[in-house]
Amino acid sequence: MSFGSDEYVEMFEIGGPRAVGIKFGRRGFARVLVTQMERAVKNLYNEGVRKIAVMGVGPMGYAPRILWDGRRRLHGKNCIEEVNEVVSSYNDKLAERLLNLQSMLSGLQIVFCDIYRGMMEIISNSHTYGFSSVKNACCGVGDFGAMVGCQNLEMSCSDPSSHIWWDFYSTTEAVNSLLANWSWSPPESRLQICQPIDLHQLLSTT
């Protein structure tokens, strides 16, 4: 299960149509999203589901469109820190709520995968993982490849695997592959982003 990314996109975009941040406030909005996720988990539990994986939200303060919207506030920084702080707070609240749910609902196994942590590992060590472009979208034009979004493949870069970001907010297949490997069954030497167990262990348990 994963939601929150699109909702935060709307909140942080300039002139977002729902103006959700104004309505709830940023802390209140996190509580709203966590409550929605809790409700979704309970609904699945009531339908007989006993194994659930929940994905957190990544560090959207590095997303090309967020950088483009906030370019006048960067002042030499690599991200919009305020955005990352808000998203990180949401992830912490979500992980805590999921832990409480597991203790409340008999037989339920929940795994929380910290996509934020995985993404920060990739961004902080981009060259180690083969990425030469951290800020720019592979598909798009303008500063950060985010003034005009990806409308066709002719707009894309020649080597997507060298980029962390595919378009405004989406990561490339190369990034997704790393996150998937770390979520499924990471070697001991690699980052384990899912807690308390990885997804392979979740599916293997009875």
Tab-separated table of C-alpha atoms in Angstrom:
chain	number	residue	atom	x	y	z
A	1	MET	CA	0.000	0.000	0.000
A	2	SER	CA	1.199	3.451	-0.784
A	3	PHE	CA	-0.374	6.847	-0.791
A	4	GLY	CA	0.634	10.282	0.328
A	5	SER	CA	3.002	11.222	-2.483
A	6	ASP	CA	0.315	12.592	-4.791
A	7	GLU	CA	-1.385	14.365	-1.907
A	8	TYR	CA	1.839	16.069	-0.906
A	9	VAL	CA	2.495	17.021	-4.519
A	10	GLU	CA	-0.805	18.879	-4.534
A	11	MET	CA	-0.005	20.551	-1.251
A	12	PHE	CA	3.432	21.763	-2.270
A	13	GLU	CA	2.645	22.778	-5.834
A	14	ILE	CA	2.132	26.492	-6.211
A	15	GLY	CA	-1.573	27.064	-6.696
A	16	GLY	CA	-2.499	23.440	-6.059
A	17	PRO	CA	-6.200	22.982	-6.855
A	18	ARG	CA	-7.240	21.490	-3.526
A	19	ALA	CA	-5.157	23.814	-1.345
A	20	VAL	CA	-5.029	21.019	1.200
A	21	GLY	CA	-2.150	22.573	3.116
A	22	ILE	CA	-4.197	25.693	3.735
A	23	LYS	CA	-7.235	23.722	4.846
A	24	PHE	CA	-5.540	21.427	7.357
A	25	GLY	CA	-2.119	22.938	7.970
A	26	ARG	CA	0.924	20.829	7.230
A	27	ARG	CA	0.977	18.982	10.551
A	28	GLY	CA	-2.758	18.460	10.429
A	29	PHE	CA	-2.510	17.179	6.876
A	30	ALA	CA	-0.038	14.504	7.994
A	31	ARG	CA	-2.532	13.371	10.630
A	32	VAL	CA	-5.278	13.218	8.001
A	33	LEU	CA	-3.166	11.029	5.713
A	34	VAL	CA	-2.078	8.733	8.546
A	35	THR	CA	-5.712	8.318	9.603
A	36	GLN	CA	-6.679	7.460	6.021
A	37	MET	CA	-3.947	4.841	5.850
A	38	GLU	CA	-5.057	3.411	9.197
A	39	ARG	CA	-8.608	3.137	7.897
A	40	ALA	CA	-7.406	1.384	4.746
A	41	VAL	CA	-5.394	-1.131	6.785
A	42	LYS	CA	-8.382	-1.865	9.025
A	43	ASN	CA	-10.620	-2.349	5.993
A	44	LEU	CA	-8.195	-4.885	4.542
A	45	TYR	CA	-7.942	-6.619	7.907
A	46	ASN	CA	-11.719	-6.890	8.127
A	47	GLU	CA	-11.684	-8.496	4.669
A	48	GLY	CA	-9.314	-11.175	5.943
A	49	VAL	CA	-5.944	-9.759	4.897
A	50	ARG	CA	-3.226	-10.501	7.455
A	51	LYS	CA	-0.026	-9.451	5.651
A	52	ILE	CA	0.342	-5.828	4.581
A	53	ALA	CA	3.280	-3.795	3.299
A	54	VAL	CA	3.094	-0.016	3.487
A	55	MET	CA	5.440	2.313	1.623
A	56	GLY	CA	6.469	5.690	2.986
A	57	VAL	CA	6.928	8.876	0.972
A	58	GLY	CA	10.330	9.743	-0.464
A	59	PRO	CA	12.294	12.997	0.020
A	60	MET	CA	10.215	15.154	-2.277
A	61	GLY	CA	12.306	18.210	-1.494
A	62	TYR	CA	14.739	16.856	-4.102
A	63	ALA	CA	12.104	16.326	-6.817
A	64	PRO	CA	12.787	18.444	-9.934
A	65	ARG	CA	9.443	20.228	-9.924
A	66	ILE	CA	9.731	21.074	-6.231
A	67	LEU	CA	13.203	22.470	-6.918
A	68	TRP	CA	11.892	24.478	-9.855
A	69	ASP	CA	8.968	25.891	-7.885
A	70	GLY	CA	11.254	26.793	-4.988
A	71	ARG	CA	14.332	27.791	-7.001
A	72	ARG	CA	14.424	31.282	-5.484
A	73	ARG	CA	14.691	29.730	-2.014
A	74	LEU	CA	17.486	27.262	-2.728
A	75	HIS	CA	20.363	29.659	-1.972
A	76	GLY	CA	22.945	27.101	-3.036
A	77	LYS	CA	21.260	24.168	-1.301
A	78	ASN	CA	20.460	20.886	-3.026
A	79	CYS	CA	16.864	20.593	-1.866
A	80	ILE	CA	13.897	22.390	-0.358
A	81	GLU	CA	14.518	21.383	3.247
A	82	GLU	CA	11.090	22.423	4.484
A	83	VAL	CA	9.440	19.932	2.145
A	84	ASN	CA	11.665	17.093	3.321
A	85	GLU	CA	11.005	17.949	6.965
A	86	VAL	CA	7.252	17.779	6.426
A	87	VAL	CA	7.427	14.468	4.561
A	88	SER	CA	9.838	12.953	7.086
A	89	SER	CA	7.485	13.881	9.914
A	90	TYR	CA	4.611	12.172	8.089
A	91	ASN	CA	6.676	8.998	7.633
A	92	ASP	CA	7.536	8.923	11.342
A	93	LYS	CA	3.883	9.323	12.321
A	94	LEU	CA	2.849	6.634	9.851
A	95	ALA	CA	5.426	4.117	11.089
A	96	GLU	CA	4.348	4.709	14.687
A	97	ARG	CA	0.659	4.273	13.845
A	98	LEU	CA	1.334	1.052	11.939
A	99	LEU	CA	3.241	-0.361	14.909
A	100	ASN	CA	0.253	0.385	17.123
A	101	LEU	CA	-2.096	-1.279	14.651
A	102	GLN	CA	-0.048	-4.463	14.617
A	103	SER	CA	-0.305	-4.704	18.398
A	104	MET	CA	-4.053	-4.025	18.303
A	105	LEU	CA	-5.141	-6.371	15.500
A	106	SER	CA	-4.571	-10.043	16.240
A	107	GLY	CA	-2.608	-11.931	13.595
A	108	LEU	CA	-1.789	-8.857	11.536
A	109	GLN	CA	1.726	-8.522	10.127
A	110	ILE	CA	2.681	-5.070	8.848
A	111	VAL	CA	5.926	-4.100	7.171
A	112	PHE	CA	6.799	-0.434	6.749
A	113	CYS	CA	9.245	0.322	3.941
A	114	ASP	CA	11.095	3.587	4.455
A	115	ILE	CA	11.428	4.847	0.889
A	116	TYR	CA	12.717	8.144	2.253
A	117	ARG	CA	15.717	6.414	3.811
A	118	GLY	CA	16.437	4.450	0.653
A	119	MET	CA	16.225	7.531	-1.533
A	120	MET	CA	18.528	9.493	0.764
A	121	GLU	CA	21.094	6.697	0.535
A	122	ILE	CA	20.986	6.948	-3.256
A	123	ILE	CA	21.069	10.750	-3.347
A	124	SER	CA	23.879	11.026	-0.793
A	125	ASN	CA	25.990	8.410	-2.594
A	126	SER	CA	24.823	8.989	-6.143
A	127	HIS	CA	28.147	8.240	-7.856
A	128	THR	CA	28.505	4.987	-5.916
A	129	TYR	CA	25.264	3.819	-7.485
A	130	GLY	CA	26.113	5.123	-10.958
A	131	PHE	CA	24.056	8.318	-11.037
A	132	SER	CA	25.619	11.453	-12.483
A	133	SER	CA	22.475	13.594	-12.335
A	134	VAL	CA	20.806	14.108	-8.960
A	135	LYS	CA	18.625	17.175	-9.555
A	136	ASN	CA	17.543	17.080	-13.188
A	137	ALA	CA	14.645	15.129	-14.635
A	138	CYS	CA	15.567	12.854	-17.521
A	139	CYS	CA	12.404	13.805	-19.381
A	140	GLY	CA	11.496	17.489	-19.356
A	141	VAL	CA	12.875	20.882	-20.340
A	142	GLY	CA	14.042	23.998	-18.527
A	143	ASP	CA	15.814	24.301	-15.195
A	144	PHE	CA	15.960	20.891	-13.472
A	145	GLY	CA	14.052	19.532	-16.503
A	146	ALA	CA	10.954	20.736	-14.711
A	147	MET	CA	9.695	23.865	-16.435
A	148	VAL	CA	7.816	21.758	-18.990
A	149	GLY	CA	7.021	18.166	-18.114
A	150	CYS	CA	7.612	14.976	-20.063
A	151	GLN	CA	5.161	14.909	-22.962
A	152	ASN	CA	6.841	12.320	-25.193
A	153	LEU	CA	9.943	10.128	-25.212
A	154	GLU	CA	11.680	12.458	-27.650
A	155	MET	CA	12.052	14.851	-24.713
A	156	SER	CA	13.928	12.287	-22.624
A	157	CYS	CA	17.657	12.149	-21.985
A	158	SER	CA	19.899	9.689	-23.807
A	159	ASP	CA	20.760	7.681	-20.673
A	160	PRO	CA	17.946	7.450	-18.102
A	161	SER	CA	20.018	5.108	-15.938
A	162	SER	CA	22.343	8.011	-15.106
A	163	HIS	CA	19.458	10.031	-13.643
A	164	ILE	CA	17.691	9.677	-10.316
A	165	TRP	CA	14.554	11.438	-11.553
A	166	TRP	CA	12.557	10.495	-14.633
A	167	ASP	CA	10.165	13.458	-14.640
A	168	PHE	CA	8.712	16.043	-12.241
A	169	TYR	CA	8.262	13.643	-9.325
A	170	SER	CA	8.895	10.065	-10.510
A	171	THR	CA	12.175	8.230	-10.068
A	172	THR	CA	13.843	6.288	-12.871
A	173	GLU	CA	13.737	2.542	-13.366
A	174	ALA	CA	17.316	2.312	-12.064
A	175	VAL	CA	16.310	3.903	-8.756
A	176	ASN	CA	13.144	1.831	-8.511
A	177	SER	CA	15.186	-1.329	-9.023
A	178	LEU	CA	17.497	-0.462	-6.121
A	179	LEU	CA	14.576	0.334	-3.827
A	180	ALA	CA	12.820	-2.889	-4.825
A	181	ASN	CA	15.921	-4.968	-4.084
A	182	TRP	CA	16.407	-3.337	-0.694
A	183	SER	CA	12.736	-3.892	0.115
A	184	TRP	CA	12.568	-7.505	-1.018
A	185	SER	CA	15.617	-9.211	0.450
A	186	PRO	CA	18.667	-6.983	0.888
A	187	PRO	CA	22.111	-8.585	1.332
A	188	GLU	CA	23.650	-7.952	4.733
A	189	SER	CA	25.984	-5.380	3.214
A	190	ARG	CA	23.107	-3.359	1.778
A	191	LEU	CA	20.522	-1.089	3.271
A	192	GLN	CA	17.408	-2.692	4.722
A	193	ILE	CA	14.656	-0.141	4.375
A	194	CYS	CA	11.745	-2.319	5.494
A	195	GLN	CA	10.979	-2.969	9.148
A	196	PRO	CA	10.607	-5.114	11.143
A	197	ILE	CA	11.319	-7.624	8.346
A	198	ASP	CA	11.830	-7.431	4.597
A	199	LEU	CA	9.130	-8.255	2.065
A	200	HIS	CA	10.560	-11.687	1.283
A	201	GLN	CA	10.359	-12.625	4.948
A	202	LEU	CA	6.840	-11.232	5.163
A	203	LEU	CA	5.629	-13.475	2.359
A	204	SER	CA	7.542	-16.484	3.699
A	205	THR	CA	6.039	-16.396	7.182
A	206	THR	CA	2.937	-18.378	8.026
